[in-house]
Amino acid sequence: MELLEINNLSKSFDGKKVLEDISLSVGQGEVVSIIGPSGSGKSTLLRCATFLETMDDGELSYCGKKVVSSENGKAVYPGKAEMQEAKSKFSLVFQNFNLFPHYNVLKNVTDAPIHVMKRNREEVYEEASEMLKKVGLSDKEKSYPCELSGGQQQRVAIARALVMNPEIIFFDEPTSALDPEITSGILKIMRELANEKMTMVVVTHEMDFARAVSDKVIFMDGGFIIEQGKPSDVIDNPNNERTKSFLKKLSL
C-alpha cells in the first residue's frame, strides 16, 4: 500500500522555480532517502509534503486518499477537517529539533497528543515513557531542552514524533546540526526504526546510512528528481552525470 503519493508537484518562491514536476511514492514499511546538493529542493519537498509550504501545482495523497488535487494548473487544498486527518498520518523531525524551550522533556513529547489529538492523558504518558526509554532518555523526563545536548534534544524530537503514532515519519537532515560521534547514536535509533518497518522519508547527507537502510534513494538537483531507485543503483552505480559528480565530491 502506498502511504504517500506525490504527482507533478511544482513550487516557486518569488517567481523562482524550486521544485518542478516532482513525482514519487512511498510504500508501507519503506525507507526512502532523499539526497542531493544544498539548494536542490529536498527540504522544500518535505515541507510541501507536510503542509508547511503550499504547493503551486500537483497532487498529494496519504494512505490512498487524495488530499491535494490539481485544477487548471493550480493545487487545490481541502477544508480544515480533511487537512487535520491528513496531518494525523505523519510526524516530522526537524534539523534543529524545534523543542519548546519552556516545556520539560515529558511535556514536549506529550503536549500534541493530549491537546491536539485529544488522546487519553494517562495513555499518552505511558507511551511517552516507553518512547523515551526506546531513545535512551528515560532519566530525562523532567529536564528542559537547555539542559540537554544536541543529540539528546534530537532523541526527544524522535520520541515526540513516535508518540503521535504516525503512519510515516519525515526526517529533515536530522543529524546535520550534530557532531559525528553524536550522529552515530541518532542513526542507530533510525536503523532500529527501519528494522521495525517504520515508514520513513529521510533527507540526508549520510551516504552509508542511505545505502544500508533505504529501500529507495532519490537524487535531487536544481529542483528536479534526477534519478531514483535502489541504493545499489543510485549510490553505487548511478546513470546520470549529475549524480556521479555529486557522489564523487562527497567521497573526496
mmCIF file of C-alpha atoms in Angstrom:
data_model
loop_
_atom_site.group_PDB
_atom_site.id
_atom_site.type_symbol
_atom_site.label_atom_id
_atom_site.label_comp_id
_atom_site.label_asym_id
_atom_site.label_seq_id
_atom_site.Cartn_x
_atom_site.Cartn_y
_atom_site.Cartn_z
ATOM 1 C CA MET A 1 0.000 0.000 0.000
ATOM 2 C CA GLU A 2 1.261 3.473 -0.907
ATOM 3 C CA LEU A 3 1.247 5.676 2.199
ATOM 4 C CA LEU A 4 2.354 8.771 0.300
ATOM 5 C CA GLU A 5 1.923 9.611 -3.356
ATOM 6 C CA ILE A 6 3.003 12.875 -4.949
ATOM 7 C CA ASN A 7 2.357 13.647 -8.624
ATOM 8 C CA ASN A 8 3.726 16.557 -10.691
ATOM 9 C CA LEU A 9 4.433 18.805 -7.708
ATOM 10 C CA SER A 10 5.782 22.259 -8.521
ATOM 11 C CA LYS A 11 6.709 25.125 -6.211
ATOM 12 C CA SER A 12 8.136 28.609 -6.765
ATOM 13 C CA PHE A 13 9.329 31.345 -4.424
ATOM 14 C CA ASP A 14 9.169 34.892 -5.803
ATOM 15 C CA GLY A 15 8.892 33.588 -9.358
ATOM 16 C CA LYS A 16 11.892 31.247 -8.980
ATOM 17 C CA LYS A 17 11.057 27.558 -9.508
ATOM 18 C CA VAL A 18 12.440 25.487 -6.626
ATOM 19 C CA LEU A 19 10.553 22.250 -7.392
ATOM 20 C CA GLU A 20 9.467 21.142 -10.848
ATOM 21 C CA ASP A 21 7.294 18.165 -11.813
ATOM 22 C CA ILE A 22 8.177 16.071 -8.732
ATOM 23 C CA SER A 23 6.536 12.634 -8.599
ATOM 24 C CA LEU A 24 7.280 9.949 -6.019
ATOM 25 C CA SER A 25 5.607 7.289 -3.910
ATOM 26 C CA VAL A 26 6.394 5.744 -0.536
ATOM 27 C CA GLY A 27 5.069 2.285 0.286
ATOM 28 C CA GLN A 28 4.197 0.974 3.732
ATOM 29 C CA GLY A 29 7.320 -0.060 5.646
ATOM 30 C CA GLU A 30 9.665 1.585 3.130
ATOM 31 C CA VAL A 31 12.620 3.811 3.941
ATOM 32 C CA VAL A 32 13.174 6.430 1.245
ATOM 33 C CA SER A 33 16.305 8.591 1.409
ATOM 34 C CA ILE A 34 16.481 11.882 -0.479
ATOM 35 C CA ILE A 35 19.994 13.038 -1.322
ATOM 36 C CA GLY A 36 21.433 15.916 -3.310
ATOM 37 C CA PRO A 37 23.406 19.161 -3.021
ATOM 38 C CA SER A 38 22.306 22.090 -0.857
ATOM 39 C CA GLY A 39 19.627 24.157 -2.550
ATOM 40 C CA SER A 40 18.341 21.256 -4.658
ATOM 41 C CA GLY A 41 14.831 21.448 -3.156
ATOM 42 C CA LYS A 42 14.989 18.498 -0.729
ATOM 43 C CA SER A 43 13.752 20.351 2.365
ATOM 44 C CA THR A 44 11.140 22.279 0.365
ATOM 45 C CA LEU A 45 9.806 18.938 -0.896
ATOM 46 C CA LEU A 46 9.444 17.723 2.700
ATOM 47 C CA ARG A 47 7.790 20.993 3.711
ATOM 48 C CA CYS A 48 5.270 20.646 0.865
ATOM 49 C CA ALA A 49 4.587 17.016 1.794
ATOM 50 C CA THR A 50 3.893 18.066 5.415
ATOM 51 C CA PHE A 51 1.837 21.183 4.542
ATOM 52 C CA LEU A 52 4.372 23.644 5.965
ATOM 53 C CA GLU A 53 4.560 25.064 2.424
ATOM 54 C CA THR A 54 1.743 25.264 -0.102
ATOM 55 C CA MET A 55 2.282 23.541 -3.436
ATOM 56 C CA ASP A 56 1.664 25.683 -6.542
ATOM 57 C CA ASP A 57 0.502 22.680 -8.540
ATOM 58 C CA GLY A 58 0.365 18.906 -8.270
ATOM 59 C CA GLU A 59 -1.426 16.160 -6.391
ATOM 60 C CA LEU A 60 -0.758 14.638 -2.995
ATOM 61 C CA SER A 61 -2.352 11.571 -1.383
ATOM 62 C CA TYR A 62 -1.948 9.963 2.044
ATOM 63 C CA CYS A 63 -2.938 6.306 2.561
ATOM 64 C CA GLY A 64 -4.755 6.195 -0.767
ATOM 65 C CA LYS A 65 -6.847 9.307 -0.081
ATOM 66 C CA LYS A 66 -6.255 12.347 -2.261
ATOM 67 C CA VAL A 67 -5.637 15.436 -0.118
ATOM 68 C CA VAL A 68 -4.380 17.973 -2.658
ATOM 69 C CA SER A 69 -5.736 17.915 -6.204
ATOM 70 C CA SER A 70 -4.766 19.845 -9.318
ATOM 71 C CA GLU A 71 -7.274 22.004 -11.149
ATOM 72 C CA ASN A 72 -6.366 24.241 -14.094
ATOM 73 C CA GLY A 73 -2.666 24.125 -13.226
ATOM 74 C CA LYS A 74 -3.207 25.037 -9.584
ATOM 75 C CA ALA A 75 -3.060 22.975 -6.377
ATOM 76 C CA VAL A 76 -6.401 22.833 -4.541
ATOM 77 C CA TYR A 77 -6.407 22.140 -0.799
ATOM 78 C CA PRO A 78 -9.332 20.678 1.193
ATOM 79 C CA GLY A 79 -11.131 22.058 4.256
ATOM 80 C CA LYS A 80 -9.844 22.063 7.822
ATOM 81 C CA ALA A 81 -11.244 18.648 8.858
ATOM 82 C CA GLU A 82 -9.658 16.835 5.900
ATOM 83 C CA MET A 83 -6.374 18.653 6.452
ATOM 84 C CA GLN A 84 -6.354 17.579 10.113
ATOM 85 C CA GLU A 85 -6.992 13.982 9.081
ATOM 86 C CA ALA A 86 -4.093 14.110 6.605
ATOM 87 C CA LYS A 87 -1.794 15.695 9.207
ATOM 88 C CA SER A 88 -2.543 12.845 11.615
ATOM 89 C CA LYS A 89 -0.852 10.436 9.179
ATOM 90 C CA PHE A 90 2.691 11.764 9.638
ATOM 91 C CA SER A 91 5.269 13.235 12.015
ATOM 92 C CA LEU A 92 8.237 15.441 11.154
ATOM 93 C CA VAL A 93 11.663 15.504 12.823
ATOM 94 C CA PHE A 94 13.453 18.782 12.117
ATOM 95 C CA GLN A 95 17.138 19.528 11.642
ATOM 96 C CA ASN A 96 17.178 21.887 14.647
ATOM 97 C CA PHE A 97 14.964 19.825 16.988
ATOM 98 C CA ASN A 98 12.213 22.514 17.362
ATOM 99 C CA LEU A 99 11.510 21.683 21.006
ATOM 100 C CA PHE A 100 9.573 24.110 23.209
ATOM 101 C CA PRO A 101 12.261 25.631 25.479
ATOM 102 C CA HIS A 102 9.819 26.333 28.342
ATOM 103 C CA TYR A 103 8.469 22.730 28.433
ATOM 104 C CA ASN A 104 10.302 19.862 30.076
ATOM 105 C CA VAL A 105 11.047 16.724 28.057
ATOM 106 C CA LEU A 106 7.871 14.882 29.048
ATOM 107 C CA LYS A 107 5.642 17.868 28.224
ATOM 108 C CA ASN A 108 7.412 18.352 24.874
ATOM 109 C CA VAL A 109 6.645 14.744 23.978
ATOM 110 C CA THR A 110 3.064 14.597 25.294
ATOM 111 C CA ASP A 111 1.676 18.071 24.545
ATOM 112 C CA ALA A 112 0.420 17.492 20.980
ATOM 113 C CA PRO A 113 -1.159 14.040 21.534
ATOM 114 C CA ILE A 114 -3.047 15.364 24.586
ATOM 115 C CA HIS A 115 -4.067 18.817 23.393
ATOM 116 C CA VAL A 116 -4.210 18.484 19.592
ATOM 117 C CA MET A 117 -5.245 14.845 19.185
ATOM 118 C CA LYS A 118 -7.327 14.886 22.428
ATOM 119 C CA ARG A 119 -5.998 11.475 23.453
ATOM 120 C CA ASN A 120 -6.222 9.986 26.939
ATOM 121 C CA ARG A 121 -3.639 11.667 29.193
ATOM 122 C CA GLU A 122 -2.567 8.548 31.121
ATOM 123 C CA GLU A 123 -2.258 6.508 27.931
ATOM 124 C CA VAL A 124 -0.087 9.219 26.333
ATOM 125 C CA TYR A 125 2.177 9.488 29.415
ATOM 126 C CA GLU A 126 2.650 5.720 29.411
ATOM 127 C CA GLU A 127 3.514 5.713 25.722
ATOM 128 C CA ALA A 128 5.837 8.713 26.125
ATOM 129 C CA SER A 129 7.767 6.932 28.892
ATOM 130 C CA GLU A 130 8.143 3.912 26.599
ATOM 131 C CA MET A 131 9.393 6.048 23.710
ATOM 132 C CA LEU A 132 11.856 7.966 25.898
ATOM 133 C CA LYS A 133 13.193 4.615 27.096
ATOM 134 C CA LYS A 134 13.472 3.499 23.455
ATOM 135 C CA VAL A 135 15.671 6.527 22.627
ATOM 136 C CA GLY A 136 17.721 6.159 25.831
ATOM 137 C CA LEU A 137 16.323 9.144 27.754
ATOM 138 C CA SER A 138 14.092 7.629 30.435
ATOM 139 C CA ASP A 139 16.030 9.546 33.117
ATOM 140 C CA LYS A 140 15.477 12.943 31.426
ATOM 141 C CA GLU A 141 11.678 13.325 31.631
ATOM 142 C CA LYS A 142 11.903 16.374 33.916
ATOM 143 C CA SER A 143 14.861 18.036 32.154
ATOM 144 C CA TYR A 144 14.472 21.118 29.957
ATOM 145 C CA PRO A 145 15.932 21.406 26.419
ATOM 146 C CA CYS A 146 18.640 23.847 27.582
ATOM 147 C CA GLU A 147 19.919 21.118 29.941
ATOM 148 C CA LEU A 148 20.333 18.603 27.118
ATOM 149 C CA SER A 149 22.999 18.099 24.469
ATOM 150 C CA GLY A 150 22.074 18.473 20.785
ATOM 151 C CA GLY A 151 21.954 14.698 20.409
ATOM 152 C CA GLN A 152 19.661 14.332 23.416
ATOM 153 C CA GLN A 153 17.364 17.050 22.068
ATOM 154 C CA GLN A 154 17.119 15.210 18.734
ATOM 155 C CA ARG A 155 16.276 11.986 20.605
ATOM 156 C CA VAL A 156 13.444 13.858 22.360
ATOM 157 C CA ALA A 157 12.247 15.073 18.940
ATOM 158 C CA ILE A 158 12.204 11.466 17.664
ATOM 159 C CA ALA A 159 10.303 10.284 20.765
ATOM 160 C CA ARG A 160 7.814 13.133 20.219
ATOM 161 C CA ALA A 161 7.333 12.047 16.585
ATOM 162 C CA LEU A 162 6.758 8.407 17.606
ATOM 163 C CA VAL A 163 4.163 9.229 20.282
ATOM 164 C CA MET A 164 1.970 10.719 17.537
ATOM 165 C CA ASN A 165 1.598 7.125 16.216
ATOM 166 C CA PRO A 166 2.214 8.256 12.639
ATOM 167 C CA GLU A 167 1.943 6.118 9.541
ATOM 168 C CA ILE A 168 5.075 7.810 8.211
ATOM 169 C CA ILE A 169 7.908 9.882 9.746
ATOM 170 C CA PHE A 170 9.760 12.562 7.793
ATOM 171 C CA PHE A 171 13.311 13.404 8.858
ATOM 172 C CA ASP A 172 14.798 16.655 7.524
ATOM 173 C CA GLU A 173 18.586 16.234 7.807
ATOM 174 C CA PRO A 174 18.240 15.006 11.413
ATOM 175 C CA THR A 175 21.998 14.797 12.022
ATOM 176 C CA SER A 176 23.367 17.860 10.219
ATOM 177 C CA ALA A 177 23.398 20.002 13.401
ATOM 178 C CA LEU A 178 25.254 17.291 15.360
ATOM 179 C CA ASP A 179 28.900 16.265 15.629
ATOM 180 C CA PRO A 180 29.933 12.883 14.135
ATOM 181 C CA GLU A 181 30.076 10.987 17.441
ATOM 182 C CA ILE A 182 26.526 12.009 18.383
ATOM 183 C CA THR A 183 25.319 11.449 14.800
ATOM 184 C CA SER A 184 26.032 7.715 15.032
ATOM 185 C CA GLY A 185 23.674 7.398 18.038
ATOM 186 C CA ILE A 186 20.810 9.083 16.160
ATOM 187 C CA LEU A 187 21.398 6.954 13.058
ATOM 188 C CA LYS A 188 21.371 3.824 15.260
ATOM 189 C CA ILE A 189 17.866 4.735 16.523
ATOM 190 C CA MET A 190 16.739 5.330 12.922
ATOM 191 C CA ARG A 191 18.172 1.957 11.839
ATOM 192 C CA GLU A 192 16.200 0.295 14.645
ATOM 193 C CA LEU A 193 13.027 2.035 13.444
ATOM 194 C CA ALA A 194 13.752 0.809 9.913
ATOM 195 C CA ASN A 195 14.166 -2.747 11.245
ATOM 196 C CA GLU A 196 10.752 -2.380 12.902
ATOM 197 C CA LYS A 197 9.346 -1.463 9.453
ATOM 198 C CA MET A 198 8.575 2.151 10.348
ATOM 199 C CA THR A 199 7.879 4.025 7.111
ATOM 200 C CA MET A 200 10.409 6.866 6.824
ATOM 201 C CA VAL A 201 11.373 9.576 4.362
ATOM 202 C CA VAL A 202 14.830 10.904 5.209
ATOM 203 C CA VAL A 203 16.620 13.911 3.727
ATOM 204 C CA THR A 204 20.235 13.080 4.487
ATOM 205 C CA HIS A 205 23.901 13.568 3.613
ATOM 206 C CA GLU A 206 24.796 10.293 5.353
ATOM 207 C CA MET A 207 25.511 8.041 2.369
ATOM 208 C CA ASP A 208 26.442 4.972 4.422
ATOM 209 C CA PHE A 209 23.094 5.205 6.216
ATOM 210 C CA ALA A 210 21.204 5.755 2.950
ATOM 211 C CA ARG A 211 22.961 2.781 1.351
ATOM 212 C CA ALA A 212 22.428 0.420 4.305
ATOM 213 C CA VAL A 213 18.860 1.269 5.323
ATOM 214 C CA SER A 214 16.974 2.619 2.293
ATOM 215 C CA ASP A 215 14.634 0.683 0.062
ATOM 216 C CA LYS A 216 14.740 3.591 -2.371
ATOM 217 C CA VAL A 217 17.087 6.553 -2.900
ATOM 218 C CA ILE A 218 16.039 9.745 -4.684
ATOM 219 C CA PHE A 219 18.718 12.104 -6.007
ATOM 220 C CA MET A 220 17.571 15.695 -6.468
ATOM 221 C CA ASP A 221 19.336 18.612 -8.137
ATOM 222 C CA GLY A 222 18.072 22.010 -9.263
ATOM 223 C CA GLY A 223 14.501 21.308 -8.128
ATOM 224 C CA PHE A 224 14.180 18.099 -10.173
ATOM 225 C CA ILE A 225 14.338 14.412 -9.335
ATOM 226 C CA ILE A 226 17.325 13.385 -11.448
ATOM 227 C CA GLU A 227 17.439 9.721 -10.529
ATOM 228 C CA GLN A 228 15.628 7.301 -8.212
ATOM 229 C CA GLY A 229 15.901 3.606 -7.481
ATOM 230 C CA LYS A 230 17.582 1.078 -5.205
ATOM 231 C CA PRO A 231 20.661 2.288 -3.243
ATOM 232 C CA SER A 232 22.777 -0.211 -5.190
ATOM 233 C CA ASP A 233 21.774 1.599 -8.390
ATOM 234 C CA VAL A 234 21.612 5.282 -7.407
ATOM 235 C CA ILE A 235 24.548 5.398 -4.958
ATOM 236 C CA ASP A 236 26.808 2.616 -6.229
ATOM 237 C CA ASN A 237 26.049 2.634 -9.980
ATOM 238 C CA PRO A 238 24.429 5.972 -10.889
ATOM 239 C CA ASN A 239 23.389 6.557 -14.511
ATOM 240 C CA ASN A 240 23.231 10.335 -14.521
ATOM 241 C CA GLU A 241 26.344 12.512 -14.735
ATOM 242 C CA ARG A 242 24.971 14.936 -12.125
ATOM 243 C CA THR A 243 24.500 12.076 -9.649
ATOM 244 C CA LYS A 244 28.020 10.786 -10.382
ATOM 245 C CA SER A 245 29.508 14.260 -9.889
ATOM 246 C CA PHE A 246 27.667 14.799 -6.558
ATOM 247 C CA LEU A 247 28.750 11.423 -5.138
ATOM 248 C CA LYS A 248 32.316 11.896 -6.323
ATOM 249 C CA LYS A 249 32.565 15.220 -4.438
ATOM 250 C CA LEU A 250 31.245 13.538 -1.279
ATOM 251 C CA SER A 251 33.898 10.838 -1.399
ATOM 252 C CA LEU A 252 36.827 13.253 -1.852
#
